[in-house]
XYZ file of C-alpha atoms in Angstrom:
769
model
C -38.192 40.989 31.360
C -37.173 43.071 28.236
C -40.696 43.198 26.879
C -41.848 44.755 30.381
C -38.979 47.025 30.416
C -39.979 48.367 26.921
C -43.581 48.655 28.016
C -42.578 50.916 30.984
C -40.441 52.993 28.628
C -43.408 53.640 26.427
C -45.573 54.749 29.234
C -42.867 57.224 30.338
C -42.522 58.657 26.938
C -46.346 59.095 26.602
C -46.396 60.862 30.000
C -43.664 63.207 28.932
C -45.297 63.863 25.510
C -48.779 64.699 27.017
C -47.496 66.682 30.070
C -44.252 68.092 29.055
C -45.394 71.165 26.954
C -48.202 72.025 29.337
C -45.615 72.050 32.299
C -43.018 73.909 30.160
C -45.366 76.618 29.277
C -46.427 77.057 32.856
C -43.024 77.133 34.137
C -42.049 80.105 31.607
C -45.251 82.092 32.293
C -44.580 81.740 36.181
C -40.951 82.796 35.752
C -41.878 85.798 33.609
C -44.800 87.176 35.752
C -43.873 89.156 39.011
C -45.524 90.456 41.971
C -49.206 91.200 41.879
C -49.582 90.207 38.264
C -48.483 86.617 39.307
C -51.143 86.631 42.145
C -53.768 87.831 39.701
C -52.767 85.344 36.994
C -52.838 82.514 39.474
C -56.304 83.628 40.800
C -57.777 83.644 37.239
C -56.082 80.389 35.894
C -56.727 78.227 39.096
C -60.091 76.889 37.895
C -58.735 76.351 34.374
C -55.508 74.521 35.666
C -57.655 72.103 37.881
C -59.887 71.205 34.732
C -56.729 70.917 32.575
C -54.953 68.641 35.069
C -58.009 66.395 35.179
C -58.301 66.347 31.413
C -54.582 65.741 31.171
C -54.792 62.736 33.664
C -57.746 61.234 31.829
C -56.085 61.676 28.455
C -52.937 59.981 29.969
C -55.017 57.146 31.307
C -56.552 56.683 27.837
C -53.259 56.955 26.218
C -51.708 54.186 28.688
C -54.759 51.990 27.714
C -54.117 52.423 24.151
C -50.387 51.672 24.577
C -51.069 48.664 26.422
C -53.578 47.214 23.855
C -51.142 47.939 21.063
C -48.239 46.450 23.168
C -50.280 43.148 23.894
C -51.254 42.902 20.274
C -48.026 43.674 18.480
C -45.139 43.379 20.980
C -46.304 40.420 23.092
C -48.345 38.878 20.356
C -45.311 38.658 18.118
C -43.182 37.437 20.921
C -45.702 34.563 21.591
C -45.742 33.926 17.804
C -41.922 33.537 17.980
C -42.177 30.905 20.739
C -44.773 29.051 18.616
C -42.582 29.337 15.602
C -39.717 27.611 17.506
C -42.181 24.907 18.484
C -42.881 24.439 14.830
C -39.361 24.222 14.082
C -38.309 21.560 16.439
C -40.380 20.137 19.259
C -43.721 20.046 17.604
C -43.724 19.994 13.695
C -47.492 19.483 13.665
C -48.129 22.543 15.733
C -49.644 25.633 13.753
C -49.833 29.149 14.744
C -53.496 30.300 15.516
C -54.201 33.573 13.675
C -54.989 36.153 16.315
C -54.574 39.852 17.090
C -54.677 42.644 14.435
C -54.951 41.868 10.736
C -51.346 42.324 10.080
C -50.311 39.688 12.713
C -53.026 37.402 11.499
C -51.503 37.629 7.938
C -48.064 36.934 9.183
C -49.494 33.730 11.053
C -51.226 32.407 7.916
C -48.071 32.890 5.821
C -46.097 31.261 8.525
C -48.332 28.242 8.511
C -48.172 27.919 4.687
C -44.427 27.707 4.985
C -44.448 25.138 7.745
C -46.636 22.980 5.540
C -44.320 23.031 2.611
C -41.520 22.366 4.799
C -43.332 19.293 6.212
C -43.867 17.905 2.714
C -39.918 18.262 2.031
C -39.131 16.756 5.361
C -41.341 13.722 4.818
C -39.604 12.870 1.569
C -36.253 13.242 3.372
C -37.388 10.937 6.275
C -38.568 8.425 3.938
C -35.160 8.200 2.440
C -33.353 8.049 5.937
C -35.879 5.422 7.040
C -35.004 3.167 3.977
C -31.354 3.587 4.833
C -31.788 2.589 8.369
C -33.805 -0.565 7.564
C -30.748 -2.710 7.305
C -29.219 -1.388 10.600
C -32.623 -2.064 12.440
C -32.687 -5.648 11.017
C -29.192 -6.354 12.583
C -30.529 -4.909 15.836
C -33.623 -6.996 15.684
C -31.560 -9.949 15.326
C -29.342 -9.249 18.110
C -32.436 -8.594 20.342
C -33.812 -11.962 19.282
C -30.548 -13.687 19.947
C -30.075 -12.172 23.482
C -33.529 -12.878 24.570
C -33.287 -16.341 23.620
C -30.269 -17.112 25.533
C -30.810 -19.285 28.548
C -27.894 -17.959 30.342
C -27.917 -14.465 32.179
C -25.717 -12.087 30.417
C -24.711 -8.703 31.546
C -22.265 -6.279 29.639
C -20.665 -3.358 31.461
C -18.081 -0.722 30.678
C -14.980 -0.130 32.785
C -16.842 1.997 35.190
C -19.252 -0.977 35.916
C -22.159 0.814 34.232
C -24.611 -1.719 32.614
C -24.889 -1.284 28.810
C -26.459 -4.469 27.880
C -28.587 -7.235 29.639
C -30.976 -9.893 28.588
C -34.367 -10.988 29.963
C -32.831 -13.803 31.794
C -30.516 -11.425 33.606
C -33.437 -9.187 34.428
C -35.568 -11.801 36.071
C -32.562 -13.240 37.962
C -31.557 -9.859 39.460
C -35.125 -9.315 40.371
C -35.130 -12.558 42.304
C -31.960 -11.342 44.149
C -33.652 -8.243 45.217
C -33.849 -7.466 49.053
C -37.396 -6.348 48.627
C -38.997 -8.664 45.956
C -42.623 -7.611 47.002
C -42.034 -3.849 46.264
C -42.432 -2.513 42.708
C -41.054 -5.859 41.078
C -37.946 -5.918 43.497
C -36.626 -2.447 43.115
C -34.815 -3.248 39.887
C -31.142 -3.998 40.863
C -30.439 -3.887 37.094
C -30.931 -1.365 34.533
C -29.106 0.540 31.632
C -26.527 2.905 32.998
C -26.759 1.436 36.575
C -23.610 0.399 38.550
C -22.938 -3.432 38.685
C -21.314 -2.729 42.027
C -24.912 -2.515 43.443
C -24.689 -6.256 43.288
C -21.117 -7.210 43.206
C -18.141 -5.861 45.410
C -15.873 -3.482 43.454
C -12.933 -5.318 44.432
C -14.303 -8.641 43.209
C -14.594 -7.198 39.746
C -11.338 -5.455 39.896
C -9.598 -8.763 40.747
C -11.212 -10.618 37.865
C -10.265 -7.734 35.467
C -6.692 -7.835 36.522
C -6.662 -11.616 35.923
C -8.051 -11.127 32.291
C -5.709 -8.332 31.686
C -2.574 -10.641 32.634
C -3.959 -13.308 30.425
C -4.350 -10.894 27.514
C -0.784 -9.824 27.869
C 0.315 -13.556 27.637
C -1.659 -13.680 24.523
C -4.223 -16.203 25.785
C -6.768 -17.081 23.045
C -9.572 -16.978 25.598
C -8.954 -14.639 28.321
C -11.730 -15.227 31.079
C -11.936 -15.180 34.756
C -14.338 -17.110 37.004
C -15.357 -16.575 40.638
C -18.142 -17.407 42.991
C -19.815 -14.752 45.329
C -22.921 -14.544 47.642
C -25.410 -11.797 47.116
C -27.155 -9.803 49.751
C -30.181 -11.997 49.681
C -27.855 -15.034 50.628
C -27.669 -16.756 47.281
C -24.665 -18.149 45.682
C -23.694 -16.941 42.175
C -21.130 -18.478 39.881
C -19.850 -15.768 37.535
C -17.806 -16.166 34.294
C -16.066 -12.932 33.126
C -15.042 -12.203 29.506
C -13.504 -9.043 28.131
C -14.958 -6.751 25.601
C -12.155 -5.561 23.369
C -11.872 -2.485 21.345
C -13.639 -2.723 17.926
C -13.914 -0.728 14.770
C -17.740 -0.810 14.706
C -19.897 -0.687 17.991
C -22.494 -2.894 16.445
C -19.951 -5.717 16.519
C -19.614 -5.254 20.290
C -23.031 -6.924 20.584
C -22.076 -9.620 18.530
C -19.084 -10.274 20.614
C -21.209 -10.359 23.615
C -23.575 -12.791 22.181
C -20.724 -14.870 20.763
C -19.046 -15.253 24.157
C -22.240 -16.054 25.695
C -23.191 -18.657 23.305
C -19.693 -20.123 23.135
C -19.371 -19.715 19.364
C -19.146 -17.329 16.582
C -22.847 -16.179 16.131
C -24.541 -15.340 12.841
C -24.337 -11.714 13.624
C -20.578 -11.749 13.261
C -20.860 -13.954 10.019
C -23.377 -11.598 8.572
C -21.385 -8.504 9.315
C -18.155 -10.070 7.939
C -20.052 -11.096 4.807
C -21.405 -7.618 4.208
C -17.824 -6.295 4.186
C -18.349 -3.313 6.470
C -14.915 -3.232 7.590
C -15.667 -3.596 11.165
C -13.270 -6.650 11.743
C -14.020 -9.816 13.581
C -15.183 -9.935 17.220
C -13.339 -11.835 19.586
C -13.508 -13.541 23.229
C -15.912 -16.335 22.014
C -14.633 -17.992 18.942
C -15.535 -21.681 18.641
C -12.973 -24.429 18.209
C -13.931 -24.624 14.612
C -12.669 -21.273 13.873
C -9.127 -20.807 15.374
C -8.440 -17.922 13.056
C -11.181 -15.820 14.644
C -9.926 -16.555 18.061
C -6.330 -15.762 17.023
C -7.524 -12.447 15.633
C -9.608 -11.527 18.652
C -6.722 -10.956 21.036
C -3.855 -9.038 19.782
C -1.590 -6.474 21.386
C -3.313 -3.763 19.480
C -6.759 -4.455 20.975
C -7.399 -3.060 24.525
C -9.998 -3.715 27.178
C -13.285 -1.395 26.913
C -15.587 -3.371 29.136
C -16.420 -6.827 30.366
C -19.280 -9.503 29.995
C -20.481 -11.304 33.050
C -22.436 -14.696 32.641
C -24.159 -15.565 35.769
C -25.439 -18.956 37.144
C -27.170 -19.057 40.357
C -25.775 -22.142 41.953
C -27.849 -22.153 45.122
C -30.077 -24.905 43.758
C -26.980 -26.840 42.599
C -25.525 -26.615 46.064
C -28.796 -28.215 47.459
C -28.747 -30.694 44.568
C -25.381 -31.704 45.549
C -26.572 -32.596 49.077
C -29.319 -34.422 47.744
C -27.016 -36.408 45.441
C -24.881 -37.309 48.290
C -27.881 -38.550 50.246
C -28.974 -40.603 47.308
C -25.462 -42.204 47.097
C -25.541 -43.035 50.791
C -28.922 -44.435 50.694
C -28.105 -46.493 47.570
C -25.139 -47.902 49.156
C -26.553 -48.869 52.502
C -29.792 -50.123 51.012
C -27.964 -52.386 48.440
C -25.439 -53.535 50.963
C -28.305 -55.165 53.172
C -29.656 -56.579 49.827
C -26.444 -58.060 48.883
C -25.982 -59.585 52.324
C -29.313 -61.398 51.935
C -28.382 -62.633 48.463
C -25.039 -63.897 49.515
C -26.643 -65.755 52.613
C -29.227 -67.248 50.300
C -26.712 -68.285 47.569
C -24.742 -69.889 50.315
C -27.650 -71.870 51.536
C -28.567 -73.158 47.991
C -25.220 -74.863 47.887
C -26.222 -77.497 50.499
C -27.234 -80.875 48.873
C -29.553 -81.983 51.540
C -31.729 -78.807 51.488
C -35.408 -79.529 51.142
C -37.232 -78.508 48.023
C -39.483 -76.258 50.082
C -36.434 -74.417 51.616
C -34.666 -74.236 48.289
C -37.805 -72.425 46.773
C -37.818 -69.997 49.706
C -34.155 -69.243 49.340
C -34.631 -68.821 45.545
C -37.487 -66.462 46.162
C -35.264 -64.274 48.691
C -32.749 -64.101 45.844
C -35.255 -62.838 43.312
C -36.893 -60.452 45.692
C -33.712 -58.824 46.707
C -32.496 -58.624 43.084
C -35.646 -57.025 42.005
C -35.633 -54.525 44.895
C -31.991 -53.673 44.004
C -33.058 -53.028 40.507
C -35.980 -50.913 41.443
C -33.786 -48.962 43.788
C -31.314 -48.298 41.013
C -34.036 -47.395 38.414
C -35.654 -45.013 40.866
C -32.369 -43.286 41.563
C -31.440 -43.013 37.960
C -34.665 -41.537 36.990
C -35.064 -39.052 39.663
C -31.320 -37.893 39.885
C -30.015 -38.369 36.612
C -29.587 -34.796 35.685
C -27.707 -34.150 38.996
C -25.060 -36.863 38.506
C -22.288 -34.787 37.269
C -18.845 -33.740 38.396
C -18.373 -31.271 41.056
C -17.230 -27.691 40.309
C -13.394 -27.375 40.062
C -11.539 -25.021 42.577
C -12.635 -21.500 41.849
C -11.518 -18.185 43.319
C -13.866 -16.679 46.110
C -13.770 -13.874 48.402
C -13.086 -15.462 51.738
C -15.511 -13.373 53.564
C -18.164 -14.677 51.138
C -17.257 -18.278 51.878
C -17.575 -17.594 55.660
C -21.012 -15.853 55.243
C -22.295 -18.782 53.350
C -20.921 -21.326 55.966
C -22.530 -19.312 58.775
C -26.000 -19.081 56.996
C -25.976 -22.929 56.419
C -24.990 -23.583 59.976
C -27.476 -21.553 61.414
C -30.209 -22.911 59.210
C -29.237 -26.483 59.304
C -28.458 -27.138 62.891
C -29.514 -23.927 64.638
C -26.068 -23.077 65.986
C -25.367 -19.439 66.558
C -22.118 -18.119 64.766
C -19.997 -15.012 65.088
C -17.063 -13.549 63.233
C -13.771 -12.778 64.814
C -10.807 -11.182 63.023
C -11.731 -11.784 59.483
C -9.653 -10.238 56.881
C -12.099 -9.210 54.164
C -9.340 -8.766 51.613
C -8.363 -12.465 51.330
C -9.224 -14.597 48.426
C -9.295 -18.353 48.508
C -9.473 -20.989 45.895
C -11.989 -23.689 46.985
C -14.762 -26.094 46.034
C -17.360 -24.052 48.110
C -19.806 -26.809 48.314
C -17.761 -29.651 49.756
C -15.793 -27.120 51.971
C -19.074 -25.511 53.474
C -20.411 -29.052 54.068
C -17.259 -30.046 55.846
C -17.434 -26.962 58.170
C -21.299 -27.642 58.828
C -20.461 -31.210 59.786
C -17.885 -30.105 62.297
C -19.970 -27.658 63.875
C -22.848 -30.438 64.023
C -20.560 -32.748 65.821
C -19.303 -30.158 68.217
C -23.030 -29.196 69.065
C -24.207 -32.817 69.516
C -21.297 -34.443 71.343
C -19.909 -31.520 73.311
C -22.857 -29.188 73.591
C -21.046 -26.253 72.146
C -23.471 -23.328 72.152
C -21.715 -20.943 69.700
C -18.983 -21.217 67.030
C -16.780 -18.366 65.609
C -14.960 -17.819 62.447
C -11.457 -16.408 61.911
C -9.695 -15.792 58.614
C -6.076 -14.706 58.287
C -3.283 -14.859 55.684
C -0.249 -17.294 56.017
C 1.931 -16.515 53.113
C 0.368 -18.374 50.085
C -2.082 -20.006 52.287
C -5.095 -18.993 54.100
C -5.916 -19.962 57.891
C -9.655 -20.591 58.273
C -10.343 -21.029 62.090
C -13.505 -22.606 63.523
C -13.311 -21.645 67.227
C -15.360 -22.738 70.223
C -15.236 -22.751 74.091
C -15.799 -25.902 76.055
C -14.466 -29.056 77.371
C -11.202 -30.510 75.955
C -11.102 -32.911 72.975
C -8.746 -35.697 72.347
C -6.647 -36.085 69.200
C -8.242 -39.421 68.727
C -11.668 -37.858 68.535
C -10.498 -35.349 66.026
C -9.022 -38.212 63.877
C -12.343 -40.208 64.037
C -14.351 -37.124 62.915
C -11.963 -36.493 60.158
C -12.136 -40.041 58.661
C -15.748 -40.919 59.183
C -18.187 -40.084 56.213
C -20.015 -36.808 56.954
C -23.465 -37.125 58.153
C -25.716 -34.167 59.283
C -29.081 -35.276 60.780
C -30.733 -36.861 57.611
C -28.068 -35.572 55.253
C -25.184 -37.949 54.399
C -22.028 -37.782 52.110
C -19.674 -40.544 51.126
C -16.880 -37.929 51.621
C -14.964 -37.403 54.821
C -13.347 -34.179 56.125
C -10.000 -35.625 55.042
C -11.245 -36.097 51.595
C -12.288 -32.497 51.347
C -9.048 -31.208 52.860
C -7.103 -33.338 50.447
C -9.164 -32.021 47.510
C -7.796 -28.533 48.369
C -4.174 -29.728 48.894
C -4.542 -28.396 52.523
C -4.280 -29.539 56.120
C -6.443 -29.520 59.133
C -5.554 -29.910 62.967
C -6.776 -28.921 66.342
C -5.281 -26.241 68.586
C -6.087 -24.994 72.097
C -6.032 -21.597 73.523
C -5.402 -22.546 77.236
C -5.687 -18.996 78.620
C -9.124 -18.182 77.010
C -10.154 -21.935 77.653
C -10.927 -22.187 73.957
C -10.144 -24.601 70.929
C -10.234 -24.433 67.279
C -9.858 -26.284 64.123
C -7.508 -24.722 61.794
C -7.873 -25.430 57.992
C -5.190 -24.442 55.559
C -6.620 -23.495 52.249
C -4.844 -22.204 49.057
C -5.087 -18.486 48.540
C -5.832 -16.537 45.287
C -3.570 -13.759 44.594
C -5.200 -10.496 46.144
C -5.285 -7.555 43.879
C -5.510 -3.925 44.758
C -8.692 -2.062 43.297
C -8.123 -1.428 39.705
C -8.649 2.062 38.150
C -10.616 2.209 34.999
C -8.038 4.464 33.396
C -5.514 1.539 33.685
C -7.558 -0.417 31.168
C -8.750 2.521 29.208
C -6.597 2.750 25.970
C -8.857 2.499 23.121
C -12.123 3.942 21.936
C -14.694 2.085 22.406
C -32.305 -3.021 21.751
C -35.291 -4.432 23.209
C -34.510 -1.451 25.614
C -31.952 -3.679 27.377
C -28.723 -2.204 25.684
C -27.164 1.119 24.950
C -23.567 0.822 23.531
C -23.046 4.710 23.837
C -22.382 4.111 27.491
C -18.811 2.735 26.315
C -17.917 6.293 25.989
C -18.922 6.929 29.595
C -15.557 5.852 30.899
C -13.997 8.909 29.342
C -16.370 11.468 30.492
C -16.116 13.620 33.640
C -18.226 12.552 36.681
C -18.882 16.110 37.763
C -22.607 16.263 37.191
C -23.029 20.207 37.047
C -20.791 20.424 33.999
C -22.372 17.431 32.256
C -24.582 17.956 29.305
C -28.175 17.463 29.778
C -28.306 14.937 27.014
C -25.641 12.726 28.623
C -27.121 12.398 32.078
C -29.138 9.500 33.595
C -32.388 10.473 35.098
C -35.164 8.988 37.325
C -38.461 10.855 36.342
C -40.902 10.286 39.074
C -44.236 11.551 40.231
C -46.489 10.964 43.533
C -50.213 10.576 44.029
C -51.082 11.709 47.603
C -54.118 11.953 50.075
C -54.005 15.849 49.726
C -52.150 18.828 48.901
C -50.497 19.660 52.394
C -47.630 17.501 53.227
C -46.912 19.509 56.371
C -50.365 18.886 57.799
C -50.186 15.204 57.533
C -51.118 14.259 53.901
C -49.293 11.008 52.792
C -48.036 9.440 49.597
C -50.297 6.719 48.281
C -48.535 6.035 45.030
C -45.015 6.332 43.720
C -44.311 6.000 39.895
C -40.985 6.443 38.183
C -39.367 5.815 34.834
C -35.780 6.457 33.528
C -34.018 8.425 30.788
C -30.660 7.399 29.514
C -28.655 8.976 26.745
C -31.524 10.970 25.629
C -33.883 7.834 25.572
C -36.872 6.983 27.573
C -36.657 3.514 28.863
C -40.248 2.440 29.492
C -39.230 -0.979 30.197
C -37.347 0.118 33.299
C -39.887 1.675 35.502
C -41.035 1.687 39.121
C -44.800 1.649 40.215
C -45.992 0.922 43.738
C -49.158 1.851 45.736
C -48.502 2.669 49.281
C -50.656 2.173 52.405
C -50.912 5.730 53.985
C -52.037 4.296 57.453
C -54.696 6.966 57.484
C -58.127 7.579 55.840
C -58.307 8.610 52.220
C -60.543 11.470 51.499
C -63.457 10.548 48.957
C -62.821 13.718 46.882
C -59.134 12.725 46.332
C -60.052 9.434 44.789
C -62.015 11.401 42.172
C -58.706 12.831 40.978
C -56.420 9.881 40.932
C -58.988 6.999 41.023
C -57.146 5.357 43.953
C -59.571 3.994 46.513
C -59.069 2.755 50.050
C -59.710 -0.952 48.977
C -56.834 -0.664 46.474
C -54.465 0.518 49.246
C -55.330 -2.041 51.825
C -52.622 -4.619 52.265
C -50.035 -2.486 50.093
C -46.521 -1.907 51.864
C -46.124 1.051 53.933
C -43.860 4.048 53.041
C -40.953 2.769 55.115
C -40.695 -0.247 52.739
C -41.364 1.463 49.521
C -38.901 4.531 49.822
C -35.842 2.297 50.194
C -36.745 0.497 47.072
C -37.427 3.698 45.116
C -34.064 5.149 46.571
C -32.343 2.217 45.121
C -34.077 2.594 41.758
C -33.059 6.155 41.609
C -29.349 5.756 42.736
C -26.750 7.737 40.685
C -29.244 9.564 38.655
C -30.835 13.161 38.547
C -34.312 13.361 39.742
C -36.913 14.942 37.509
C -40.643 15.973 38.415
C -43.191 18.394 37.388
C -43.750 20.849 40.110
C -40.870 19.064 42.012
C -41.170 21.162 45.024
C -44.378 19.437 45.956
C -43.105 15.780 45.601
C -39.811 16.509 47.164
C -41.328 17.955 50.255
C -43.320 14.552 50.751
C -39.896 12.753 50.481
C -38.014 15.145 52.842
C -40.820 14.806 55.535
C -39.825 10.939 55.544
C -36.284 11.388 56.041
C -36.346 10.780 59.702
C -38.666 7.747 59.495
C -36.648 6.065 56.761
C -33.256 7.271 57.443
C -32.911 7.978 53.689
C -31.954 11.351 52.070
C -32.897 12.133 48.593
C -29.974 14.391 48.064
C -30.084 13.866 44.256
C -29.835 16.783 41.925
C -33.440 17.806 41.028
C -34.944 19.184 37.783
C -38.445 20.800 37.517
C -40.009 20.634 34.098
C -42.418 23.311 35.385
C -39.639 25.758 35.786
C -37.886 24.715 32.543
C -41.035 25.462 30.731
C -41.328 28.776 32.254
C -37.642 29.374 31.065
C -38.242 28.218 27.447
C -41.692 29.832 27.078
C -41.907 32.852 29.454
C -44.808 34.383 27.208
C -47.206 31.429 27.726
C -50.108 31.745 29.739
C -50.006 28.271 31.358
C -47.371 25.735 32.401
C -49.562 22.945 33.681
C -48.426 19.526 32.527
C -51.309 19.154 29.981
C -50.847 22.633 28.612
C -47.041 22.047 28.033
C -47.625 18.393 26.489
C -50.219 20.028 24.063
C -47.633 22.732 23.000
C -45.029 20.066 22.399
C -47.443 17.693 20.452
C -47.453 15.034 23.169
C -50.359 12.566 23.784
C -51.175 12.176 27.545
C -52.072 8.790 28.575
C -52.744 7.650 32.156
C -52.751 11.189 33.492
C -53.225 11.331 37.269
C -51.555 7.911 37.775
C -48.132 8.231 39.264
C -46.277 6.184 36.410
C -48.546 7.768 33.602
C -47.514 11.306 34.856
C -43.884 10.353 35.163
C -43.862 9.121 31.589
C -45.387 12.295 30.195
C -42.968 14.416 32.400
C -40.172 12.474 30.879
C -41.419 12.997 27.343
C -41.884 16.674 27.995
C -38.409 16.999 29.294
C -36.727 15.262 26.165
C -38.669 17.809 24.022
C -37.407 20.690 26.331
C -33.476 19.743 25.898
C -33.138 21.077 22.420
C -35.385 24.192 23.162
C -33.180 24.811 26.265
C -30.002 24.485 24.024
C -31.215 27.132 21.815
C -31.196 29.559 24.738
C -27.588 28.571 25.688
C -28.820 26.136 28.421
C -26.836 22.902 27.853
C -25.492 21.645 31.216
C -27.092 20.722 34.424
C -25.655 23.737 36.077
C -27.126 25.969 33.377
C -30.700 24.400 33.871
C -30.709 24.739 37.607
C -29.476 28.368 37.623
C -31.976 29.398 35.007
C -34.880 27.621 36.759
C -33.972 29.272 40.123
C -34.607 32.719 38.389
C -38.231 31.915 37.484
C -41.228 33.250 39.375
C -42.535 29.704 40.153
C -39.199 28.742 41.838
C -40.569 30.814 44.800
C -43.463 28.462 45.512
C -43.115 26.635 48.972
C -45.036 23.669 50.308
């Protein structure tokens, strides 16, 4: 805008210089001449005035042309060179100014290129020295990465805001399996750096466990941990062990602490760090019994909680294995009982002295056959179920609503009996053996369905001091106390599944009680089971725990500092935000006229780093014909789209992937219009903050002729791979944005608010779709 104003000013000055003297002279002559002399003068000069005006206009036009050429060569040329010089200084060191324009400007460009070459030689030497200094640090990171990737247990590390700052491959695979939409883009990625763990676990669940750990730390416990069992949205049971991440002098040792707790011993990373004498101190929370001094040093009154480690086990299969084990024990007992009876009878017959040799031989054969059958039965059982013959889980804290949800799923799946909820207090916690208790509830529901033809059962959960009332309610005919007692004392059997345990055994295991009550007014009855309650806790705020300071691409310890930062996105620095960079491929360029999305691709940026491993890529069935000419651009054919999920399946998964982030796209107005037109169909609103790299490029380089993605990438020294695929374009757009951040900072544009306000002032912001 300043250059354009200077050009207009130059034109005005030229106009005044060329026409000013002429107009001034004419005015003086006109004023000094009077009467008939003025008329005569006007008559004589009129033809000459017309010719003079024409010549003046032509001269002025030529002058404007000359000024314009000079302006473009010297003013705009130098401004363009200034932008190119800034590219050489930061975003693209390999960029060189192309000598163009008048000789003086060309000589300046040549001299600038020579200086840039000399600077590059110096920088290469400095970078080589920095590279050697970083080698030992990278070695430690590689050791950590190798250690984490080889762990057989799922490990997730979070800061106190619940933001994921480390996870291993096992956790990535496990969370992908827990997704609600496993067939869409790899499951929608429930886990990722900077994402909230509360997308998987209830916030109160984590807060309760954190409070337990905090209390144990205050008591000086050597290993302050918490355990709980919960259900996922996909209906699976997870057993979770939580350990604290305590404040450390060196962030690198946080990783060592994570791995140490996960492995249950002091790791080589800790030992190496201690041996190198870096002054970081020992990592705690996972010391082995062989090193009690490490454990003692790990938890002191001076160390404060900065995050937590979650170690996850999917015990859904263990639940099923327990059922199979009980069935095996039952079959083994029943089968051997019959064999023992035959052996005992044959042995009794062999004691008769007058038994014939033929009968004696037959009875001996019975003994041998039955003993051999028992031996085979034992061998088969031992070989097939040896790994499942282990002790049951101890009583663990669990959200009462989760326990009931698991019981509902099992009753409906196992015996086909409908279930409903009635007055369930979702804030209650119980301390239970979830497997045996759910098995007992299912058994009672099965007996009600089989013997009393109950068509529906309901659940009620309420507090009773330090206990919890769990009620199994039904409507139907009355039941005698003797019937209840027989059900309670008989081994549990559900269809072909048997258990040596009784309902009374399960209740006793929980130090509880069970009885029958009737609601005569409502013609209902219910079994009431008394269970031990875990102490409920209010939701804990991160600030109550925050008193200290706290790579494959699966960890970022800079996130420990997030707990201290403001959550107002507009005032956050661009380098601090979490982004989802996305692109769409479509059937055409007119979303309002029926064109549809056929591919969505996205990647993520966190703490100024591109996370290529965390990506989203999914083809979409547009449910309409695909124009042949569009396939020439993006290479996607109708055959590739056949059988792919429709947009109402893909957008929810993408919405979850982009949760809690800022959206970035190139020419974002185009892509956002497609998303906005699907709001009514999907019920989703993409109301995220949006950044457009096209607009930001126009802000940074207003004098460049093109702001196409290819042109910007070339200016910034980026290589384009996979152009016109959604994920490929998203990755290039992400790299462009990372290059633009320091260039924007040079112009005083540092926060999200600054970037959005600057972008809105550009010409391209007016384009509508």
